[in-house]
PDB file of C-alpha atoms and ligand atoms in Angstrom:
ATOM      1  CA  MET T  15     -13.651  -7.487 -25.597  1.00  0.00           C
ATOM      2  CA  LYS T  16     -13.629 -11.098 -24.509  1.00  0.00           C
ATOM      3  CA  ASP T  17     -15.568 -12.248 -21.473  1.00  0.00           C
ATOM      4  CA  PRO T  18     -12.820 -14.021 -19.537  1.00  0.00           C
ATOM      5  CA  GLY T  19     -15.241 -15.605 -17.077  1.00  0.00           C
ATOM      6  CA  SER T  20     -16.893 -17.710 -19.776  1.00  0.00           C
ATOM      7  CA  SER T  21     -13.758 -19.652 -20.853  1.00  0.00           C
ATOM      8  CA  PRO T  22     -11.914 -22.501 -19.160  1.00  0.00           C
ATOM      9  CA  GLU T  23      -8.775 -21.217 -17.453  1.00  0.00           C
ATOM     10  CA  PRO T  24      -6.374 -20.091 -18.637  1.00  0.00           C
ATOM     11  CA  ALA T  25      -8.126 -18.598 -21.653  1.00  0.00           C
ATOM     12  CA  ALA T  26      -6.391 -17.350 -24.787  1.00  0.00           C
ATOM     13  CA  GLY T  27      -5.582 -13.628 -24.940  1.00  0.00           C
ATOM     14  CA  VAL T  28      -6.220 -13.022 -21.228  1.00  0.00           C
ATOM     15  CA  LEU T  29      -3.851 -11.459 -18.692  1.00  0.00           C
ATOM     16  CA  TYR T  30      -4.053 -13.173 -15.272  1.00  0.00           C
ATOM     17  CA  LEU T  31      -2.814 -11.340 -12.179  1.00  0.00           C
ATOM     18  CA  VAL T  32      -1.905 -14.086  -9.785  1.00  0.00           C
ATOM     19  CA  GLY T  33      -1.403 -13.606  -6.049  1.00  0.00           C
ATOM     20  CA  THR T  34       1.543 -15.577  -4.629  1.00  0.00           C
ATOM     21  CA  PRO T  35       2.522 -16.389  -1.012  1.00  0.00           C
ATOM     22  CA  ILE T  36       3.915 -13.676   1.297  1.00  0.00           C
ATOM     23  CA  GLY T  37       5.638 -16.363   3.345  1.00  0.00           C
ATOM     24  CA  HIS T  38       3.629 -19.561   3.621  1.00  0.00           C
ATOM     25  CA  ARG T  39       3.969 -21.700   0.485  1.00  0.00           C
ATOM     26  CA  GLY T  40       0.628 -23.321   1.261  1.00  0.00           C
ATOM     27  CA  ASP T  41      -1.057 -20.035   0.337  1.00  0.00           C
ATOM     28  CA  LEU T  42      -0.572 -20.577  -3.410  1.00  0.00           C
ATOM     29  CA  SER T  43      -4.148 -21.606  -4.223  1.00  0.00           C
ATOM     30  CA  PRO T  44      -5.067 -24.597  -6.410  1.00  0.00           C
ATOM     31  CA  ARG T  45      -6.579 -22.162  -8.934  1.00  0.00           C
ATOM     32  CA  ALA T  46      -3.359 -20.106  -8.988  1.00  0.00           C
ATOM     33  CA  GLN T  47      -1.358 -23.296  -9.595  1.00  0.00           C
ATOM     34  CA  GLN T  48      -3.665 -24.319 -12.437  1.00  0.00           C
ATOM     35  CA  VAL T  49      -3.441 -20.927 -14.141  1.00  0.00           C
ATOM     36  CA  LEU T  50       0.334 -20.664 -13.683  1.00  0.00           C
ATOM     37  CA  ALA T  51       0.822 -24.170 -15.061  1.00  0.00           C
ATOM     38  CA  GLY T  52      -1.389 -23.479 -18.053  1.00  0.00           C
ATOM     39  CA  VAL T  53      -0.476 -20.001 -19.323  1.00  0.00           C
ATOM     40  CA  ASP T  54       1.852 -19.542 -22.277  1.00  0.00           C
ATOM     41  CA  ARG T  55       4.156 -17.195 -20.365  1.00  0.00           C
ATOM     42  CA  ILE T  56       4.558 -15.759 -16.876  1.00  0.00           C
ATOM     43  CA  ALA T  57       5.875 -12.239 -16.390  1.00  0.00           C
ATOM     44  CA  CYS T  58       7.601 -11.937 -13.013  1.00  0.00           C
ATOM     45  CA  GLU T  59       9.675  -9.438 -11.078  1.00  0.00           C
ATOM     46  CA  ASP T  60      12.525 -11.867 -10.529  1.00  0.00           C
ATOM     47  CA  THR T  61      12.649 -14.956 -12.735  1.00  0.00           C
ATOM     48  CA  ARG T  62      14.970 -16.790 -10.327  1.00  0.00           C
ATOM     49  CA  HIS T  63      12.753 -16.173  -7.299  1.00  0.00           C
ATOM     50  CA  SER T  64       9.500 -17.124  -9.089  1.00  0.00           C
ATOM     51  CA  GLY T  65      11.229 -20.005 -10.883  1.00  0.00           C
ATOM     52  CA  LEU T  66      12.099 -21.556  -7.504  1.00  0.00           C
ATOM     53  CA  LEU T  67       8.528 -21.155  -6.204  1.00  0.00           C
ATOM     54  CA  LEU T  68       7.037 -22.694  -9.360  1.00  0.00           C
ATOM     55  CA  HIS T  69       9.584 -25.496  -9.409  1.00  0.00           C
ATOM     56  CA  GLY T  70       8.435 -26.421  -5.896  1.00  0.00           C
ATOM     57  CA  PHE T  71       4.946 -26.997  -7.323  1.00  0.00           C
ATOM     58  CA  GLY T  72       6.224 -28.956 -10.323  1.00  0.00           C
ATOM     59  CA  ILE T  73       5.345 -26.076 -12.661  1.00  0.00           C
ATOM     60  CA  ASP T  74       7.700 -25.721 -15.567  1.00  0.00           C
ATOM     61  CA  ALA T  75       6.774 -22.380 -17.142  1.00  0.00           C
ATOM     62  CA  ARG T  76       8.184 -19.898 -19.620  1.00  0.00           C
ATOM     63  CA  LEU T  77       9.201 -16.896 -17.542  1.00  0.00           C
ATOM     64  CA  LEU T  78      10.123 -13.395 -18.569  1.00  0.00           C
ATOM     65  CA  SER T  79      11.257 -10.555 -16.357  1.00  0.00           C
ATOM     66  CA  PHE T  80       8.890  -7.668 -15.681  1.00  0.00           C
ATOM     67  CA  HIS T  81      10.041  -5.106 -13.162  1.00  0.00           C
ATOM     68  CA  LYS T  82       9.999  -1.353 -12.608  1.00  0.00           C
ATOM     69  CA  HIS T  83      13.166  -0.856 -14.689  1.00  0.00           C
ATOM     70  CA  ASN T  84      12.009  -2.684 -17.831  1.00  0.00           C
ATOM     71  CA  GLN T  85       8.208  -2.439 -17.709  1.00  0.00           C
ATOM     72  CA  GLN T  86       7.958   0.407 -20.251  1.00  0.00           C
ATOM     73  CA  ARG T  87       9.786  -1.742 -22.784  1.00  0.00           C
ATOM     74  CA  ARG T  88       7.909  -4.916 -21.846  1.00  0.00           C
ATOM     75  CA  ILE T  89       4.349  -3.572 -21.962  1.00  0.00           C
ATOM     76  CA  PRO T  90       4.102  -3.259 -25.787  1.00  0.00           C
ATOM     77  CA  GLU T  91       5.660  -6.723 -26.117  1.00  0.00           C
ATOM     78  CA  LEU T  92       3.107  -8.243 -23.739  1.00  0.00           C
ATOM     79  CA  LEU T  93       0.211  -6.466 -25.459  1.00  0.00           C
ATOM     80  CA  GLU T  94       1.350  -7.962 -28.772  1.00  0.00           C
ATOM     81  CA  ALA T  95       1.447 -11.414 -27.187  1.00  0.00           C
ATOM     82  CA  LEU T  96      -2.117 -10.964 -25.856  1.00  0.00           C
ATOM     83  CA  ALA T  97      -3.278  -9.738 -29.276  1.00  0.00           C
ATOM     84  CA  ALA T  98      -1.732 -12.851 -30.825  1.00  0.00           C
ATOM     85  CA  GLY T  99      -3.874 -14.973 -28.479  1.00  0.00           C
ATOM     86  CA  GLU T 100      -1.279 -15.902 -25.849  1.00  0.00           C
ATOM     87  CA  SER T 101      -2.466 -16.334 -22.278  1.00  0.00           C
ATOM     88  CA  LEU T 102      -0.215 -14.504 -19.819  1.00  0.00           C
ATOM     89  CA  ALA T 103       0.193 -14.391 -16.056  1.00  0.00           C
ATOM     90  CA  LEU T 104       1.764 -11.624 -14.020  1.00  0.00           C
ATOM     91  CA  VAL T 105       3.211 -12.404 -10.591  1.00  0.00           C
ATOM     92  CA  SER T 106       5.351 -10.342  -8.236  1.00  0.00           C
ATOM     93  CA  ASP T 107       7.920 -11.598  -5.732  1.00  0.00           C
ATOM     94  CA  ALA T 108       5.189 -11.890  -3.102  1.00  0.00           C
ATOM     95  CA  GLY T 109       1.526 -11.040  -2.641  1.00  0.00           C
ATOM     96  CA  LEU T 110      -0.649  -9.281  -5.158  1.00  0.00           C
ATOM     97  CA  PRO T 111       0.892  -7.711  -8.250  1.00  0.00           C
ATOM     98  CA  GLY T 112       0.036  -4.003  -8.394  1.00  0.00           C
ATOM     99  CA  ILE T 113       0.153  -3.528  -4.599  1.00  0.00           C
ATOM    100  CA  SER T 114       3.489  -1.740  -4.037  1.00  0.00           C
ATOM    101  CA  ASP T 115       4.691  -3.954  -6.884  1.00  0.00           C
ATOM    102  CA  PRO T 116       4.651  -3.620 -10.692  1.00  0.00           C
ATOM    103  CA  GLY T 117       1.336  -4.341 -12.401  1.00  0.00           C
ATOM    104  CA  GLU T 118      -0.821  -1.230 -12.457  1.00  0.00           C
ATOM    105  CA  GLU T 119       0.501   0.141 -15.769  1.00  0.00           C
ATOM    106  CA  LEU T 120       0.345  -3.207 -17.553  1.00  0.00           C
ATOM    107  CA  VAL T 121      -3.251  -3.733 -16.422  1.00  0.00           C
ATOM    108  CA  ALA T 122      -4.258  -0.238 -17.567  1.00  0.00           C
ATOM    109  CA  ALA T 123      -2.607  -0.803 -20.959  1.00  0.00           C
ATOM    110  CA  ALA T 124      -4.207  -4.259 -21.381  1.00  0.00           C
ATOM    111  CA  ARG T 125      -7.651  -2.889 -20.505  1.00  0.00           C
ATOM    112  CA  ALA T 126      -7.197   0.101 -22.817  1.00  0.00           C
ATOM    113  CA  ALA T 127      -6.335  -2.310 -25.626  1.00  0.00           C
ATOM    114  CA  GLY T 128      -9.497  -4.313 -24.916  1.00  0.00           C
ATOM    115  CA  HIS T 129      -7.861  -7.474 -23.531  1.00  0.00           C
ATOM    116  CA  GLY T 130      -9.396  -9.509 -20.739  1.00  0.00           C
ATOM    117  CA  VAL T 131      -7.801  -9.087 -17.319  1.00  0.00           C
ATOM    118  CA  VAL T 132      -8.578 -11.493 -14.493  1.00  0.00           C
ATOM    119  CA  CYS T 133      -7.186 -11.515 -10.966  1.00  0.00           C
ATOM    120  CA  VAL T 134      -6.624 -14.862  -9.290  1.00  0.00           C
ATOM    121  CA  PRO T 135      -6.577 -13.450  -5.759  1.00  0.00           C
ATOM    122  CA  GLY T 136      -4.065 -14.408  -3.130  1.00  0.00           C
ATOM    123  CA  PRO T 137      -2.384 -13.063  -0.004  1.00  0.00           C
ATOM    124  CA  CYS T 138      -1.724  -9.361   0.468  1.00  0.00           C
ATOM    125  CA  ALA T 139       0.319  -8.230   3.470  1.00  0.00           C
ATOM    126  CA  ALA T 140      -1.751  -5.055   3.982  1.00  0.00           C
ATOM    127  CA  THR T 141      -5.204  -6.613   4.226  1.00  0.00           C
ATOM    128  CA  THR T 142      -3.889  -9.656   6.121  1.00  0.00           C
ATOM    129  CA  ALA T 143      -2.300  -7.355   8.730  1.00  0.00           C
ATOM    130  CA  LEU T 144      -5.439  -5.203   8.889  1.00  0.00           C
ATOM    131  CA  VAL T 145      -7.930  -7.967   9.606  1.00  0.00           C
ATOM    132  CA  SER T 146      -5.748  -9.497  12.316  1.00  0.00           C
ATOM    133  CA  SER T 147      -4.904  -6.164  14.012  1.00  0.00           C
ATOM    134  CA  GLY T 148      -8.115  -5.641  15.955  1.00  0.00           C
ATOM    135  CA  LEU T 149      -8.198  -2.037  14.661  1.00  0.00           C
ATOM    136  CA  PRO T 150     -11.287  -0.803  12.776  1.00  0.00           C
ATOM    137  CA  SER T 151     -11.430  -2.429   9.337  1.00  0.00           C
ATOM    138  CA  GLY T 152     -14.723  -0.989   8.072  1.00  0.00           C
ATOM    139  CA  ARG T 153     -12.946   1.875   6.303  1.00  0.00           C
ATOM    140  CA  PHE T 154      -9.201   2.047   5.767  1.00  0.00           C
ATOM    141  CA  CYS T 155      -6.453   3.690   3.677  1.00  0.00           C
ATOM    142  CA  PHE T 156      -3.513   1.979   2.026  1.00  0.00           C
ATOM    143  CA  GLU T 157      -0.384   4.140   2.205  1.00  0.00           C
ATOM    144  CA  GLY T 158       2.264   1.601   1.122  1.00  0.00           C
ATOM    145  CA  PHE T 159       5.821   2.909   1.595  1.00  0.00           C
ATOM    146  CA  LEU T 160       6.042   6.581   2.650  1.00  0.00           C
ATOM    147  CA  PRO T 161       8.408   8.799   0.646  1.00  0.00           C
ATOM    148  CA  LEU T 162      11.852   8.372   2.205  1.00  0.00           C
ATOM    149  CA  LYS T 163      12.455  11.997   3.163  1.00  0.00           C
ATOM    150  CA  GLY T 164      11.851  15.683   2.556  1.00  0.00           C
ATOM    151  CA  LYS T 165       8.698  17.684   2.088  1.00  0.00           C
ATOM    152  CA  GLU T 166       6.749  14.814   0.512  1.00  0.00           C
ATOM    153  CA  ARG T 167       7.295  12.649   3.591  1.00  0.00           C
ATOM    154  CA  GLN T 168       6.290  15.490   5.928  1.00  0.00           C
ATOM    155  CA  GLN T 169       3.096  16.071   3.932  1.00  0.00           C
ATOM    156  CA  ARG T 170       2.099  12.425   4.072  1.00  0.00           C
ATOM    157  CA  LEU T 171       2.818  12.259   7.814  1.00  0.00           C
ATOM    158  CA  GLN T 172       0.724  15.381   8.325  1.00  0.00           C
ATOM    159  CA  LEU T 173      -2.183  13.823   6.421  1.00  0.00           C
ATOM    160  CA  LEU T 174      -1.820  10.598   8.425  1.00  0.00           C
ATOM    161  CA  ALA T 175      -1.917  12.571  11.682  1.00  0.00           C
ATOM    162  CA  ASN T 176      -5.441  13.751  10.829  1.00  0.00           C
ATOM    163  CA  GLU T 177      -6.724  10.701   8.948  1.00  0.00           C
ATOM    164  CA  PRO T 178      -9.724   9.252  10.814  1.00  0.00           C
ATOM    165  CA  ARG T 179      -9.545   5.852   9.046  1.00  0.00           C
ATOM    166  CA  THR T 180      -7.117   3.040   9.881  1.00  0.00           C
ATOM    167  CA  SER T 181      -3.997   3.376   7.687  1.00  0.00           C
ATOM    168  CA  LEU T 182      -1.745   0.621   6.361  1.00  0.00           C
ATOM    169  CA  LEU T 183       1.959   1.174   5.760  1.00  0.00           C
ATOM    170  CA  TYR T 184       4.777  -0.981   4.452  1.00  0.00           C
ATOM    171  CA  GLU T 185       8.285  -0.492   5.780  1.00  0.00           C
ATOM    172  CA  ALA T 186      11.738  -2.041   5.442  1.00  0.00           C
ATOM    173  CA  PRO T 187      13.236  -3.408   8.692  1.00  0.00           C
ATOM    174  CA  HIS T 188      16.134  -0.928   8.815  1.00  0.00           C
ATOM    175  CA  ARG T 189      13.678   2.009   8.593  1.00  0.00           C
ATOM    176  CA  LEU T 190      10.991   0.750  10.986  1.00  0.00           C
ATOM    177  CA  LEU T 191      12.272   2.631  14.053  1.00  0.00           C
ATOM    178  CA  GLN T 192      12.458   5.906  12.125  1.00  0.00           C
ATOM    179  CA  LEU T 193       8.901   5.382  10.853  1.00  0.00           C
ATOM    180  CA  LEU T 194       7.604   4.740  14.374  1.00  0.00           C
ATOM    181  CA  ARG T 195       9.447   7.834  15.674  1.00  0.00           C
ATOM    182  CA  ASP T 196       7.980   9.986  12.885  1.00  0.00           C
ATOM    183  CA  LEU T 197       4.502   8.595  13.543  1.00  0.00           C
ATOM    184  CA  ALA T 198       4.891   9.320  17.272  1.00  0.00           C
ATOM    185  CA  GLU T 199       5.913  12.900  16.501  1.00  0.00           C
ATOM    186  CA  HIS T 200       2.992  13.556  14.139  1.00  0.00           C
ATOM    187  CA  CYS T 201       0.213  11.370  15.571  1.00  0.00           C
ATOM    188  CA  GLY T 202       1.186  11.311  19.259  1.00  0.00           C
ATOM    189  CA  SER T 203       2.818   8.339  20.948  1.00  0.00           C
ATOM    190  CA  GLU T 204      -0.490   7.057  22.388  1.00  0.00           C
ATOM    191  CA  ARG T 205      -2.078   6.509  18.942  1.00  0.00           C
ATOM    192  CA  PRO T 206      -3.116   2.821  18.600  1.00  0.00           C
ATOM    193  CA  VAL T 207      -0.915   0.748  16.317  1.00  0.00           C
ATOM    194  CA  GLN T 208      -0.246  -2.897  15.507  1.00  0.00           C
ATOM    195  CA  VAL T 209       3.050  -3.726  13.838  1.00  0.00           C
ATOM    196  CA  ALA T 210       2.634  -7.012  11.954  1.00  0.00           C
ATOM    197  CA  ARG T 211       5.917  -8.842  11.518  1.00  0.00           C
ATOM    198  CA  GLU T 212       6.583 -11.841   9.266  1.00  0.00           C
ATOM    199  CA  ILE T 213       2.915 -12.541   8.494  1.00  0.00           C
ATOM    200  CA  THR T 214       2.202 -16.187   7.555  1.00  0.00           C
ATOM    201  CA  LYS T 215       5.773 -17.183   8.511  1.00  0.00           C
ATOM    202  CA  ARG T 216       7.120 -19.177  11.455  1.00  0.00           C
ATOM    203  CA  HIS T 217       7.937 -16.082  13.550  1.00  0.00           C
ATOM    204  CA  GLU T 218       4.717 -14.184  12.807  1.00  0.00           C
ATOM    205  CA  GLN T 219       4.147 -11.547  15.478  1.00  0.00           C
ATOM    206  CA  GLN T 220       1.956  -8.511  16.227  1.00  0.00           C
ATOM    207  CA  VAL T 221       3.381  -5.717  18.373  1.00  0.00           C
ATOM    208  CA  GLY T 222       1.227  -2.879  19.813  1.00  0.00           C
ATOM    209  CA  ALA T 223      -0.943  -1.551  21.217  1.00  0.00           C
ATOM    210  CA  THR T 224       0.341   2.054  20.978  1.00  0.00           C
ATOM    211  CA  ILE T 225       3.143   3.691  19.015  1.00  0.00           C
ATOM    212  CA  ALA T 226       5.042   4.226  22.296  1.00  0.00           C
ATOM    213  CA  GLN T 227       4.784   0.519  23.175  1.00  0.00           C
ATOM    214  CA  ALA T 228       5.811  -0.626  19.696  1.00  0.00           C
ATOM    215  CA  LEU T 229       8.781   1.763  19.767  1.00  0.00           C
ATOM    216  CA  ALA T 230       9.861   0.515  23.190  1.00  0.00           C
ATOM    217  CA  HIS T 231       9.675  -3.103  21.914  1.00  0.00           C
ATOM    218  CA  PHE T 232      11.677  -2.511  18.743  1.00  0.00           C
ATOM    219  CA  GLU T 233      14.268  -0.391  20.552  1.00  0.00           C
ATOM    220  CA  GLN T 234      14.907  -3.547  22.616  1.00  0.00           C
ATOM    221  CA  HIS T 235      14.538  -6.072  19.771  1.00  0.00           C
ATOM    222  CA  LYS T 236      16.254  -5.099  16.524  1.00  0.00           C
ATOM    223  CA  PRO T 237      13.629  -5.158  13.722  1.00  0.00           C
ATOM    224  CA  GLN T 238      14.234  -8.152  11.485  1.00  0.00           C
ATOM    225  CA  GLY T 239      12.035  -9.588   8.742  1.00  0.00           C
ATOM    226  CA  GLU T 240       9.121  -7.978   6.943  1.00  0.00           C
ATOM    227  CA  PHE T 241       6.806  -5.400   8.506  1.00  0.00           C
ATOM    228  CA  THR T 242       3.362  -3.959   7.879  1.00  0.00           C
ATOM    229  CA  VAL T 243       2.229  -1.155  10.175  1.00  0.00           C
ATOM    230  CA  VAL T 244      -1.478  -0.829  10.952  1.00  0.00           C
ATOM    231  CA  LEU T 245      -2.092   2.652  12.344  1.00  0.00           C
ATOM    232  CA  GLY T 246      -5.317   3.512  14.157  1.00  0.00           C
ATOM    233  CA  GLY T 247      -7.238   6.548  12.885  1.00  0.00           C
ATOM    234  CA  ALA T 248      -7.160  10.009  14.441  1.00  0.00           C
ATOM    235  CA  PRO T 249      -9.772  10.419  17.191  1.00  0.00           C
ATOM    236  CA  ALA T 250     -12.765  12.596  16.249  1.00  0.00           C
ATOM    237  CA  ALA T 251     -12.019  16.193  17.157  1.00  0.00           C
ATOM    238  CA  GLU T 252     -14.145  18.192  19.606  1.00  0.00           C
ATOM    239  CA  PRO T 253     -15.212  21.312  17.663  1.00  0.00           C
ATOM    240  CA  GLN T 254     -13.092  24.306  18.720  1.00  0.00           C
ATOM    241  CA  PRO T 255     -14.623  27.788  18.918  1.00  0.00           C
ATOM    242  CA  TRP T 256     -14.614  29.535  15.516  1.00  0.00           C
ATOM    243  CA  ASP T 257     -11.605  31.881  15.599  1.00  0.00           C
ATOM    244  CA  ALA T 258     -11.169  33.083  12.013  1.00  0.00           C
ATOM    245  CA  PRO T 259      -7.666  34.653  12.268  1.00  0.00           C
ATOM    246  CA  ALA T 260      -6.236  31.654  14.171  1.00  0.00           C
ATOM    247  CA  LEU T 261      -7.851  29.156  11.796  1.00  0.00           C
ATOM    248  CA  ARG T 262      -6.607  31.075   8.740  1.00  0.00           C
ATOM    249  CA  GLN T 263      -3.102  31.038  10.190  1.00  0.00           C
ATOM    250  CA  GLU T 264      -3.297  27.261  10.675  1.00  0.00           C
ATOM    251  CA  LEU T 265      -4.519  26.846   7.098  1.00  0.00           C
ATOM    252  CA  MET T 266      -1.650  28.943   5.798  1.00  0.00           C
ATOM    253  CA  ALA T 267       0.862  26.912   7.810  1.00  0.00           C
ATOM    254  CA  LEU T 268      -0.551  23.708   6.292  1.00  0.00           C
ATOM    255  CA  GLN T 269      -0.273  25.235   2.806  1.00  0.00           C
ATOM    256  CA  ALA T 270       3.296  26.305   3.546  1.00  0.00           C
ATOM    257  CA  SER T 271       4.069  22.648   4.383  1.00  0.00           C
ATOM    258  CA  GLY T 272       3.022  21.813   0.807  1.00  0.00           C
ATOM    259  CA  LEU T 273      -0.694  20.957   1.023  1.00  0.00           C
ATOM    260  CA  SER T 274      -3.127  22.394  -1.525  1.00  0.00           C
ATOM    261  CA  ALA T 275      -5.937  24.684  -0.315  1.00  0.00           C
ATOM    262  CA  SER T 276      -8.473  21.862  -0.326  1.00  0.00           C
ATOM    263  CA  GLU T 277      -6.088  19.415   1.401  1.00  0.00           C
ATOM    264  CA  ALA T 278      -5.323  22.046   4.050  1.00  0.00           C
ATOM    265  CA  ALA T 279      -9.055  22.624   4.619  1.00  0.00           C
ATOM    266  CA  ARG T 280      -9.702  18.875   4.870  1.00  0.00           C
ATOM    267  CA  THR T 281      -6.800  18.361   7.286  1.00  0.00           C
ATOM    268  CA  LEU T 282      -7.882  21.217   9.538  1.00  0.00           C
ATOM    269  CA  ALA T 283     -11.515  20.093   9.355  1.00  0.00           C
ATOM    270  CA  GLN T 284     -10.449  16.756  10.812  1.00  0.00           C
ATOM    271  CA  SER T 285      -8.409  18.270  13.633  1.00  0.00           C
ATOM    272  CA  SER T 286     -10.671  21.262  14.460  1.00  0.00           C
ATOM    273  CA  GLY T 287     -14.113  19.750  13.957  1.00  0.00           C
ATOM    274  CA  HIS T 288     -15.196  22.650  11.693  1.00  0.00           C
ATOM    275  CA  PRO T 289     -16.785  21.924   8.298  1.00  0.00           C
ATOM    276  CA  ARG T 290     -14.272  21.668   5.443  1.00  0.00           C
ATOM    277  CA  ARG T 291     -16.243  24.008   3.160  1.00  0.00           C
ATOM    278  CA  GLN T 292     -16.341  26.691   5.839  1.00  0.00           C
ATOM    279  CA  LEU T 293     -12.567  26.456   6.302  1.00  0.00           C
ATOM    280  CA  TYR T 294     -11.981  26.482   2.548  1.00  0.00           C
ATOM    281  CA  GLY T 295     -14.116  29.638   2.345  1.00  0.00           C
ATOM    282  CA  LEU T 296     -11.920  31.244   5.021  1.00  0.00           C
ATOM    283  CA  LEU T 297      -8.925  30.910   2.706  1.00  0.00           C
ATOM    284  CA  HIS T 298     -10.850  32.935   0.143  1.00  0.00           C
ATOM    285  CA  GLY T 299     -11.840  35.748   2.446  1.00  0.00           C
ATOM    286  CA  GLU T 300     -15.299  34.467   3.448  1.00  0.00           C
ATOM    287  CA  MET T 301     -16.705  33.931   6.968  1.00  0.00           C
ATOM    288  CA  GLU T 302     -14.403  36.585   8.486  1.00  0.00           C
ATOM    289  CA  SER T 303     -16.731  37.693  11.216  1.00  0.00           C
ATOM    290  CA  ASP T 304     -18.601  34.455  11.918  1.00  0.00           C
TER     291      ASP T 304
HETATM  292  N1  SAM W 427       2.596  -7.036  -3.293  1.00  0.00           N
HETATM  293  C1  SAM W 427       2.830  -7.251  -1.892  1.00  0.00           C
HETATM  294  C2  SAM W 427       1.475  -7.435  -1.187  1.00  0.00           C
HETATM  295  O1  SAM W 427       0.483  -7.712  -1.841  1.00  0.00           O
HETATM  296  O2  SAM W 427       1.450  -7.357   0.039  1.00  0.00           O
HETATM  297  C3  SAM W 427       3.672  -6.152  -1.266  1.00  0.00           C
HETATM  298  C4  SAM W 427       5.003  -5.955  -1.913  1.00  0.00           C
HETATM  299  S1  SAM W 427       5.986  -4.726  -1.146  1.00  0.00           S
HETATM  300  C5  SAM W 427       7.304  -4.601  -2.312  1.00  0.00           C
HETATM  301  C6  SAM W 427       6.782  -5.621   0.140  1.00  0.00           C
HETATM  302  C7  SAM W 427       6.411  -5.093   1.533  1.00  0.00           C
HETATM  303  O3  SAM W 427       5.193  -5.711   1.954  1.00  0.00           O
HETATM  304  C8  SAM W 427       7.425  -5.470   2.589  1.00  0.00           C
HETATM  305  O4  SAM W 427       8.507  -4.541   2.632  1.00  0.00           O
HETATM  306  C9  SAM W 427       6.578  -5.404   3.857  1.00  0.00           C
HETATM  307  O5  SAM W 427       6.403  -4.068   4.265  1.00  0.00           O
HETATM  308  C10 SAM W 427       5.247  -5.964   3.341  1.00  0.00           C
HETATM  309  N2  SAM W 427       5.222  -7.424   3.543  1.00  0.00           N
HETATM  310  C11 SAM W 427       5.393  -8.368   2.593  1.00  0.00           C
HETATM  311  N3  SAM W 427       5.339  -9.602   3.145  1.00  0.00           N
HETATM  312  C12 SAM W 427       5.119  -9.417   4.466  1.00  0.00           C
HETATM  313  C13 SAM W 427       4.986 -10.296   5.573  1.00  0.00           C
HETATM  314  N4  SAM W 427       5.073 -11.620   5.405  1.00  0.00           N
HETATM  315  N5  SAM W 427       4.764  -9.771   6.793  1.00  0.00           N
HETATM  316  C14 SAM W 427       4.671  -8.432   6.971  1.00  0.00           C
HETATM  317  N6  SAM W 427       4.797  -7.548   5.968  1.00  0.00           N
HETATM  318  C15 SAM W 427       5.028  -8.025   4.729  1.00  0.00           C
END
């Protein structure tokens, strides 16, 4: 495998993942411009969209489309190009490729084939919203877009309700109110939240500080633009008294909602304050009389 760091950029046979602006054109770094101007080809979600961005920087590049509907077909083609010594860049419509955007499978395939992969970092809506939210950023979870409906959505909401770390969610404007209502139902309307709207753009805004307050705001002001929701973690639970039958019933209800035994034990551990292993044991007939 080549050592990409030792060559001038862009180097032959290397795949560059290049972060692009999420709003502010000034966020395309000089290094990103240099790599994009120098690679043999740029794979992008939408050639028209990326073509316009690059044109604005005087970059005249060979573009090819790479999106969720054609990536299976494109990956072997791009691996062949890397093997032939081409330098390639991957960009998405905005932000970092691979973050709720295509990229992950191509990177895995390129690494498996022994090609160099280098990220030229750039903006990412999730981390940008997190660090400006004022909510704890020491440990956090990226959730991206929740499943639209059904059991999968309920499961994820249930896990979020008990997640002690700050969580980051993406949402489309026409679904923001529903997301906030679902979060209020599962996490309680007083859970801290910051809704980051139009980050890095002219009308950038943060709306919080609780789910109830954000809901009240967006019920008055129709959500427009792009949104990242930063959800505060669940407060640490006060340990409840150990009541084996009641706890087993709660575990079984969590399993009935679709969680595995270990997920159910982890979820209940967070809300009850009891150790996860002890709860897991309860599901298998241990600790009855403790
Ligand atoms: N790859 C991108 C990244 O690194 O952030 C994310 C792509 S995902 C398809 C697009 C979603 O990211 C939007 O629906 C929105 O939830 C969020 N997003 C993107 N740009 C944003 C912005 N300027 N302000 C707030 N959220 C944004």
